[in-house]
Short mmCIF file of C-alpha atoms and ligand atoms in Angstrom, two decimals:
data_model
loop_
_atom_site.label_atom_id
_atom_site.label_comp_id
_atom_site.label_asym_id
_atom_site.label_seq_id
_atom_site.Cartn_x
_atom_site.Cartn_y
_atom_site.Cartn_z
CA MET A 1238 0.00 0.00 0.00
CA SER A 1239 1.28 3.38 -0.88
CA ILE A 1240 2.37 5.76 1.78
CA ALA A 1241 1.46 8.85 -0.20
CA ARG A 1242 -2.07 7.67 -0.58
CA TYR A 1243 -2.63 7.54 3.12
CA PHE A 1244 -1.15 10.88 3.92
CA ILE A 1245 -3.22 12.47 1.25
CA LEU A 1246 -6.44 10.88 2.38
CA ARG A 1247 -5.64 12.16 5.79
CA LEU A 1248 -6.05 15.68 4.46
CA VAL A 1249 -9.48 14.99 3.12
CA PHE A 1250 -11.22 14.05 6.32
CA LEU A 1251 -9.80 16.13 9.08
CA ALA A 1252 -11.19 15.08 12.39
CA LEU A 1253 -11.69 18.07 14.59
CA LEU A 1254 -12.32 16.73 18.00
CA LEU A 1255 -13.27 19.12 20.72
CA SER A 1256 -10.65 18.81 23.34
CA PHE A 1257 -12.18 17.34 26.39
CA PRO A 1258 -10.05 18.10 29.40
CA GLY A 1259 -9.25 15.00 31.37
CA ASP A 1260 -11.22 14.77 34.52
CA ALA A 1261 -9.17 13.14 37.18
CA ARG A 1262 -12.07 12.55 39.55
CA ALA A 1263 -12.75 8.88 40.12
CA GLY A 1264 -15.34 7.28 37.89
CA LYS A 1265 -15.21 9.98 35.21
CA PRO A 1266 -13.84 8.85 31.88
CA GLN A 1267 -10.83 10.76 30.62
CA ARG A 1268 -9.79 11.34 27.08
CA PHE A 1269 -6.62 9.62 25.82
CA GLU A 1270 -5.03 10.08 22.42
CA PHE A 1271 -2.47 7.93 20.66
CA GLU A 1272 -0.78 8.15 17.30
CA SER A 1273 1.37 5.67 15.41
CA LEU A 1274 2.48 5.01 11.85
CA GLN A 1275 0.74 1.86 10.66
CA MET A 1276 0.25 0.46 7.13
CA GLY A 1277 2.15 3.50 5.90
CA VAL A 1278 -0.37 5.91 7.36
CA SER A 1279 -0.66 7.86 10.55
CA VAL A 1280 -3.24 6.14 12.73
CA ARG A 1281 -4.83 8.12 15.52
CA LEU A 1282 -6.87 6.73 18.38
CA VAL A 1283 -9.11 8.67 20.74
CA LEU A 1284 -10.23 6.65 23.73
CA TYR A 1285 -12.36 7.51 26.73
CA THR A 1286 -11.77 5.44 29.78
CA GLU A 1287 -11.24 5.85 33.48
CA ASP A 1288 -7.61 4.92 33.77
CA ALA A 1289 -4.45 5.35 31.80
CA GLU A 1290 -3.43 1.74 32.07
CA THR A 1291 -6.52 0.46 30.27
CA ALA A 1292 -6.09 3.13 27.60
CA ASN A 1293 -2.44 2.18 27.05
CA LYS A 1294 -3.19 -1.51 26.84
CA ALA A 1295 -6.06 -0.97 24.43
CA ALA A 1296 -4.00 1.31 22.20
CA GLN A 1297 -1.13 -1.16 22.14
CA ALA A 1298 -3.49 -3.97 21.18
CA ALA A 1299 -4.96 -1.83 18.37
CA PHE A 1300 -1.57 -0.90 16.93
CA ASN A 1301 -0.35 -4.49 17.21
CA ARG A 1302 -3.37 -5.59 15.22
CA PHE A 1303 -2.53 -3.08 12.45
CA ALA A 1304 1.06 -4.33 12.35
CA GLU A 1305 -0.07 -7.94 12.19
CA LEU A 1306 -2.43 -7.20 9.31
CA ASN A 1307 0.18 -5.22 7.42
CA ALA A 1308 2.54 -8.20 7.58
CA ILE A 1309 -0.19 -10.33 5.99
CA MET A 1310 -1.57 -7.92 3.40
CA SER A 1311 1.22 -5.70 2.19
CA ASP A 1312 1.76 -5.89 -1.56
CA TYR A 1313 5.12 -4.15 -1.19
CA ASP A 1314 6.53 -6.91 1.00
CA SER A 1315 7.23 -9.94 -1.21
CA ASP A 1316 7.17 -12.09 1.90
CA SER A 1317 3.66 -11.15 3.03
CA GLU A 1318 1.01 -13.85 2.92
CA LEU A 1319 -0.75 -11.88 0.20
CA SER A 1320 2.37 -11.73 -2.00
CA ARG A 1321 2.96 -15.42 -1.50
CA LEU A 1322 -0.63 -16.13 -2.50
CA SER A 1323 -0.21 -14.06 -5.66
CA ALA A 1324 3.04 -15.87 -6.44
CA ALA A 1325 1.28 -19.23 -6.12
CA SER A 1326 -1.05 -18.31 -9.02
CA GLY A 1327 1.68 -19.49 -11.36
CA GLU A 1328 2.31 -22.72 -9.56
CA THR A 1329 -0.95 -24.35 -8.68
CA GLU A 1330 -4.61 -24.28 -9.59
CA GLY A 1331 -5.46 -26.26 -6.50
CA PRO A 1332 -7.03 -24.75 -3.39
CA ILE A 1333 -4.64 -22.74 -1.21
CA PRO A 1334 -5.33 -22.47 2.52
CA VAL A 1335 -5.08 -18.93 3.87
CA SER A 1336 -5.12 -17.35 7.33
CA PRO A 1337 -8.45 -16.28 8.87
CA ASP A 1338 -7.64 -12.58 8.29
CA LEU A 1339 -6.69 -13.01 4.67
CA PHE A 1340 -9.76 -15.14 4.08
CA ALA A 1341 -12.02 -12.57 5.73
CA ILE A 1342 -10.72 -9.67 3.65
CA LEU A 1343 -10.79 -11.66 0.41
CA ASP A 1344 -14.33 -12.74 1.23
CA ALA A 1345 -15.36 -9.11 1.75
CA SER A 1346 -13.52 -8.11 -1.44
CA LYS A 1347 -15.43 -10.72 -3.41
CA ARG A 1348 -18.71 -9.38 -2.03
CA TYR A 1349 -18.03 -5.79 -3.13
CA SER A 1350 -16.71 -6.99 -6.45
CA VAL A 1351 -19.98 -8.78 -7.13
CA LEU A 1352 -22.12 -5.91 -5.79
CA SER A 1353 -20.29 -3.38 -7.96
CA ASP A 1354 -20.43 -5.58 -11.05
CA GLY A 1355 -16.64 -5.84 -11.17
CA ALA A 1356 -15.86 -2.14 -10.65
CA PHE A 1357 -14.16 -3.08 -7.38
CA ASP A 1358 -11.62 -5.77 -8.15
CA VAL A 1359 -8.73 -6.75 -5.90
CA THR A 1360 -6.98 -8.62 -8.72
CA VAL A 1361 -6.06 -5.30 -10.36
CA GLY A 1362 -2.46 -5.75 -9.14
CA PRO A 1363 -0.91 -6.27 -12.62
CA LEU A 1364 -2.62 -3.08 -13.85
CA VAL A 1365 -1.67 -1.13 -10.73
CA ARG A 1366 1.96 -2.05 -11.40
CA LEU A 1367 1.76 -0.75 -14.95
CA TRP A 1368 0.23 2.47 -13.69
CA ARG A 1369 2.79 2.96 -10.98
CA ARG A 1370 5.44 2.76 -13.68
CA ALA A 1371 3.45 5.07 -15.97
CA ARG A 1372 3.31 7.61 -13.19
CA ARG A 1373 7.04 7.46 -12.62
CA GLN A 1374 7.85 7.69 -16.32
CA ARG A 1375 4.98 10.02 -17.25
CA GLU A 1376 4.21 7.77 -20.16
CA LEU A 1377 1.13 5.66 -20.88
CA PRO A 1378 1.69 1.92 -20.66
CA LYS A 1379 1.88 0.24 -24.07
CA ASP A 1380 -1.42 -1.22 -25.32
CA GLN A 1381 0.08 -4.65 -25.51
CA LEU A 1382 1.20 -4.54 -21.88
CA VAL A 1383 -2.25 -3.40 -20.77
CA ARG A 1384 -3.81 -6.23 -22.79
CA GLN A 1385 -1.47 -8.77 -21.22
CA ALA A 1386 -2.11 -7.46 -17.72
CA ARG A 1387 -5.88 -7.48 -18.23
CA ARG A 1388 -5.84 -11.22 -18.91
CA ARG A 1389 -4.61 -11.66 -15.34
CA VAL A 1390 -7.33 -9.46 -13.83
CA GLY A 1391 -10.89 -10.44 -13.10
CA ASN A 1392 -13.34 -11.50 -10.47
CA ASP A 1393 -13.99 -14.72 -12.39
CA LEU A 1394 -10.35 -15.78 -12.08
CA TRP A 1395 -10.50 -16.70 -8.42
CA GLU A 1396 -12.79 -18.53 -6.03
CA LEU A 1397 -13.18 -18.90 -2.30
CA ASP A 1398 -14.29 -21.95 -0.39
CA ARG A 1399 -15.83 -20.75 2.85
CA GLU A 1400 -16.01 -24.13 4.46
CA LYS A 1401 -12.39 -25.00 3.81
CA GLN A 1402 -11.12 -21.39 4.03
CA THR A 1403 -9.19 -21.79 0.81
CA VAL A 1404 -8.60 -19.74 -2.33
CA ARG A 1405 -8.38 -21.07 -5.85
CA LEU A 1406 -6.56 -19.06 -8.52
CA LYS A 1407 -7.32 -19.95 -12.11
CA GLN A 1408 -4.78 -17.85 -13.97
CA GLN A 1409 -1.03 -17.50 -13.92
CA GLY A 1410 0.56 -14.22 -12.95
CA MET A 1411 -2.30 -12.91 -10.83
CA ARG A 1412 -1.53 -10.21 -8.32
CA PHE A 1413 -3.79 -9.18 -5.50
CA ASP A 1414 -3.90 -5.56 -4.39
CA LEU A 1415 -5.91 -4.85 -1.27
CA GLY A 1416 -5.17 -1.11 -1.32
CA GLY A 1417 -8.86 -0.30 -1.72
CA ILE A 1418 -10.05 -2.18 1.37
CA ALA A 1419 -7.17 -3.17 3.72
CA LYS A 1420 -7.12 0.07 5.63
CA GLY A 1421 -10.84 -0.23 6.37
CA TYR A 1422 -10.34 -3.79 7.58
CA GLY A 1423 -7.43 -2.65 9.76
CA ILE A 1424 -9.59 0.08 11.30
CA ASP A 1425 -12.34 -2.41 12.14
CA GLN A 1426 -9.90 -4.86 13.67
CA ALA A 1427 -8.24 -2.14 15.76
CA PHE A 1428 -11.69 -0.98 16.84
CA GLU A 1429 -12.57 -4.50 17.99
CA ALA A 1430 -9.28 -4.84 19.84
CA ILE A 1431 -10.05 -1.64 21.75
CA ARG A 1432 -13.61 -2.73 22.49
CA LYS A 1433 -12.28 -5.93 24.04
CA HIS A 1434 -10.73 -3.70 26.68
CA GLY A 1435 -14.18 -2.48 27.65
CA ILE A 1436 -13.89 0.87 25.87
CA THR A 1437 -17.03 1.93 24.02
CA VAL A 1438 -16.28 5.62 23.43
CA GLN A 1439 -13.54 5.47 20.84
CA LEU A 1440 -12.40 6.70 17.47
CA VAL A 1441 -9.92 5.03 15.11
CA ASP A 1442 -8.73 7.34 12.33
CA ALA A 1443 -6.38 5.97 9.70
CA GLY A 1444 -5.44 8.67 7.25
CA GLY A 1445 -8.91 10.15 7.17
CA ASP A 1446 -10.90 6.92 6.97
CA MET A 1447 -12.33 6.27 10.38
CA ARG A 1448 -14.66 4.43 12.67
CA LEU A 1449 -16.44 6.04 15.58
CA GLY A 1450 -17.90 4.31 18.62
CA ASP A 1451 -20.30 5.79 21.14
CA ALA A 1452 -20.04 9.58 21.29
CA PRO A 1453 -18.15 11.37 24.05
CA PRO A 1454 -20.06 13.95 26.14
CA ASP A 1455 -19.50 16.68 23.54
CA GLY A 1456 -20.16 14.47 20.55
CA TRP A 1457 -17.83 13.65 17.67
CA LYS A 1458 -17.13 16.64 15.45
CA ILE A 1459 -15.91 15.70 12.01
CA GLU A 1460 -15.02 18.37 9.53
CA MET A 1461 -14.97 17.30 5.93
CA ASN A 1462 -13.17 19.12 3.17
CA ASP A 1463 -16.42 20.47 1.74
CA GLY A 1464 -17.06 22.10 5.07
CA MET A 1465 -19.87 19.88 6.19
CA THR A 1466 -19.87 18.83 9.80
CA LEU A 1467 -21.32 15.54 10.85
CA ALA A 1468 -21.73 14.35 14.38
CA PRO A 1469 -22.31 10.66 13.91
CA GLU A 1470 -22.03 7.95 16.52
CA ASN A 1471 -21.27 4.29 15.83
CA ILE A 1472 -20.47 4.80 12.20
CA ALA A 1473 -17.58 4.44 9.78
CA LEU A 1474 -16.53 6.95 7.11
CA ALA A 1475 -14.28 6.56 4.10
CA THR A 1476 -13.36 8.70 1.17
CA SER A 1477 -11.84 7.93 -2.16
CA GLY A 1478 -10.81 10.11 -5.02
CA ASP A 1479 -8.15 11.34 -7.35
CA ARG A 1480 -7.85 14.86 -6.06
CA PHE A 1481 -4.26 14.29 -5.06
CA ARG A 1482 -3.15 11.03 -6.57
CA PHE A 1483 -3.11 11.02 -10.34
CA VAL A 1484 -0.80 11.28 -13.30
CA GLU A 1485 -1.26 13.66 -16.21
CA ILE A 1486 -0.11 12.35 -19.55
CA GLY A 1487 -0.82 14.09 -22.84
CA GLY A 1488 -3.21 16.49 -21.14
CA VAL A 1489 -5.33 13.66 -19.72
CA ARG A 1490 -5.53 13.07 -16.00
CA TYR A 1491 -5.44 9.41 -14.93
CA SER A 1492 -6.33 8.35 -11.41
CA HIS A 1493 -4.54 5.73 -9.28
CA ILE A 1494 -7.86 3.92 -9.24
CA ILE A 1495 -8.24 1.59 -12.17
CA ASP A 1496 -11.30 0.77 -14.19
CA PRO A 1497 -10.99 -2.99 -14.63
CA LYS A 1498 -13.19 -2.75 -17.74
CA THR A 1499 -10.65 -0.58 -19.60
CA GLY A 1500 -7.46 -1.51 -17.76
CA LEU A 1501 -6.66 2.21 -17.45
CA GLY A 1502 -6.59 4.69 -14.61
CA LEU A 1503 -9.92 6.51 -14.29
CA THR A 1504 -10.11 9.64 -16.37
CA HIS A 1505 -13.28 11.03 -14.81
CA SER A 1506 -12.37 12.64 -11.57
CA SER A 1507 -14.53 12.48 -8.47
CA THR A 1508 -14.46 12.48 -4.70
CA VAL A 1509 -16.60 9.85 -3.05
CA TYR A 1510 -17.72 9.81 0.57
CA VAL A 1511 -19.28 6.73 2.08
CA THR A 1512 -20.63 6.02 5.53
CA ALA A 1513 -21.42 2.49 6.69
CA LEU A 1514 -21.46 0.47 9.88
CA THR A 1515 -17.98 -0.91 9.29
CA ALA A 1516 -14.86 0.73 7.88
CA THR A 1517 -14.28 -2.29 5.64
CA GLU A 1518 -17.58 -1.65 3.89
CA ALA A 1519 -17.10 2.12 3.71
CA ASP A 1520 -13.56 1.76 2.30
CA ALA A 1521 -14.46 -0.84 -0.34
CA LEU A 1522 -17.60 1.01 -1.42
CA ALA A 1523 -15.80 4.36 -1.67
CA SER A 1524 -13.33 2.76 -4.10
CA ALA A 1525 -16.10 0.92 -5.97
CA LEU A 1526 -18.23 4.05 -6.38
CA SER A 1527 -15.22 5.94 -7.74
CA VAL A 1528 -15.13 3.51 -10.65
CA MET A 1529 -18.87 3.16 -11.25
CA ALA A 1530 -20.99 5.66 -13.11
CA PRO A 1531 -22.35 7.99 -10.40
CA GLU A 1532 -25.98 7.04 -10.98
CA ALA A 1533 -25.18 3.34 -10.66
CA GLY A 1534 -23.01 4.00 -7.60
CA ILE A 1535 -25.78 5.87 -5.82
CA GLN A 1536 -28.24 3.17 -6.74
CA LEU A 1537 -25.92 0.60 -5.16
CA ALA A 1538 -25.58 2.69 -1.98
CA ASP A 1539 -29.37 3.08 -1.80
CA SER A 1540 -29.79 -0.68 -2.09
CA LEU A 1541 -27.60 -1.39 0.93
CA GLU A 1542 -28.74 -1.08 4.49
CA ASN A 1543 -27.01 1.52 6.70
CA VAL A 1544 -24.95 2.85 3.81
CA ALA A 1545 -24.95 6.46 2.62
CA ALA A 1546 -22.87 7.99 -0.14
CA LYS A 1547 -22.08 11.29 -1.75
CA ILE A 1548 -20.22 11.69 -5.03
CA VAL A 1549 -18.75 15.02 -6.08
CA LEU A 1550 -17.62 15.09 -9.69
CA GLY A 1551 -14.28 16.62 -10.54
CA ASP A 1552 -15.37 20.17 -11.25
CA GLY A 1553 -17.46 20.20 -8.09
CA LYS A 1554 -20.47 21.30 -10.08
CA ARG A 1555 -22.29 18.01 -10.03
CA THR A 1556 -23.08 16.15 -6.86
CA PHE A 1557 -24.95 12.91 -6.36
CA GLN A 1558 -26.29 11.77 -3.00
CA SER A 1559 -27.94 8.65 -1.71
CA LYS A 1560 -31.42 9.16 -0.29
CA ASN A 1561 -30.23 8.95 3.31
CA TRP A 1562 -27.05 11.04 2.98
CA GLN A 1563 -28.46 14.01 4.89
CA GLU A 1564 -29.30 11.85 7.89
P1 AMP B 2784 -8.89 3.87 -2.24
O1 AMP B 2784 -8.03 5.06 -2.03
O2 AMP B 2784 -9.41 3.24 -0.98
O3 AMP B 2784 -9.97 4.12 -3.23
O4 AMP B 2784 -7.96 2.73 -2.86
C1 AMP B 2784 -7.22 2.93 -4.02
C2 AMP B 2784 -6.26 1.77 -4.18
O5 AMP B 2784 -7.01 0.58 -4.46
C3 AMP B 2784 -5.31 1.92 -5.32
O6 AMP B 2784 -4.14 2.61 -4.92
C4 AMP B 2784 -5.02 0.48 -5.67
O7 AMP B 2784 -4.09 -0.06 -4.75
C5 AMP B 2784 -6.35 -0.19 -5.42
N1 AMP B 2784 -7.24 -0.19 -6.60
C6 AMP B 2784 -7.12 0.51 -7.77
N2 AMP B 2784 -8.15 0.27 -8.59
C7 AMP B 2784 -8.96 -0.60 -7.93
C8 AMP B 2784 -10.21 -1.23 -8.26
N3 AMP B 2784 -10.83 -1.01 -9.43
N4 AMP B 2784 -10.74 -2.08 -7.36
C9 AMP B 2784 -10.12 -2.31 -6.16
N5 AMP B 2784 -8.97 -1.74 -5.79
C10 AMP B 2784 -8.39 -0.89 -6.66
MG1 MG B 2785 -11.21 2.30 -0.55
#
């Protein structure tokens, strides 16, 4: 996962939390904040609990969980479980057992791939590689290379067996890229780790994508880049867009998000905001809706329970909202 991506996303959602002075009196929860670099992004935790020891333990557990997941899912580390799975695509067509975390995130990825009719596709790795190089060299990838890469990309090229917790890869040279969903999954797992320490008032913010628990006494204040302030409780937020990460070649702006149907970086620019009950869902849907036509994306959001979405097209002049966005 790219470091730049996370720092940039961090700018988009800026969490403005009212400072809540710690109250040392017994029985009153105090506010604790922690920050650590995880998955290449600055992760911030805000926890309300009565004692510092519980807060420290919970924060440590949350950061450990992020580190554990990064070791499994990094596509930069050739030794990660994900990289080894991708490498196996050339060697075997038989079922490959994977860890519970990798299975869970691949299972979720499959779900959003199906829901988005292939717009969200975690097998885009070969295309992402081409586009990373294109960005460095400021040159479009050759047609032939895009064609070759596209043969190794597709939701129909891999299968999961839920009972056996295995993955089957049907094509050589496949490459998974969980960049569109791993951060959301990490946030949810950190959130759970904190909850296990009995903390219900908490916020996990990873580069602007976040999950909020019960609200503190003053509520959660979230300032978004379009100025809107939400005060949600028990919700997750994610954003996706090409406002900062893109490459311009021959006067055309290509996003780091790839349309699996064309094999190219998106050329329509948009910023997508999604709220859902989990950060995994919000993260995956924000990426999916970036690729889909806005009308279809909003229709998908409307069809899902507890999901709201807003899409702002590049020039900011056209905005699409799901029915429940205002709520
Ligand atoms: P996000 O910022 O969450 O939208 O994720 C963008 C990242 O997801 C990219 O940097 C790629 O690693 C990966 N990606 C690119 N295109 C797709 C796609 N069509 N489906 C799923 N993941 C993608
Ligand atoms: Mg995403």
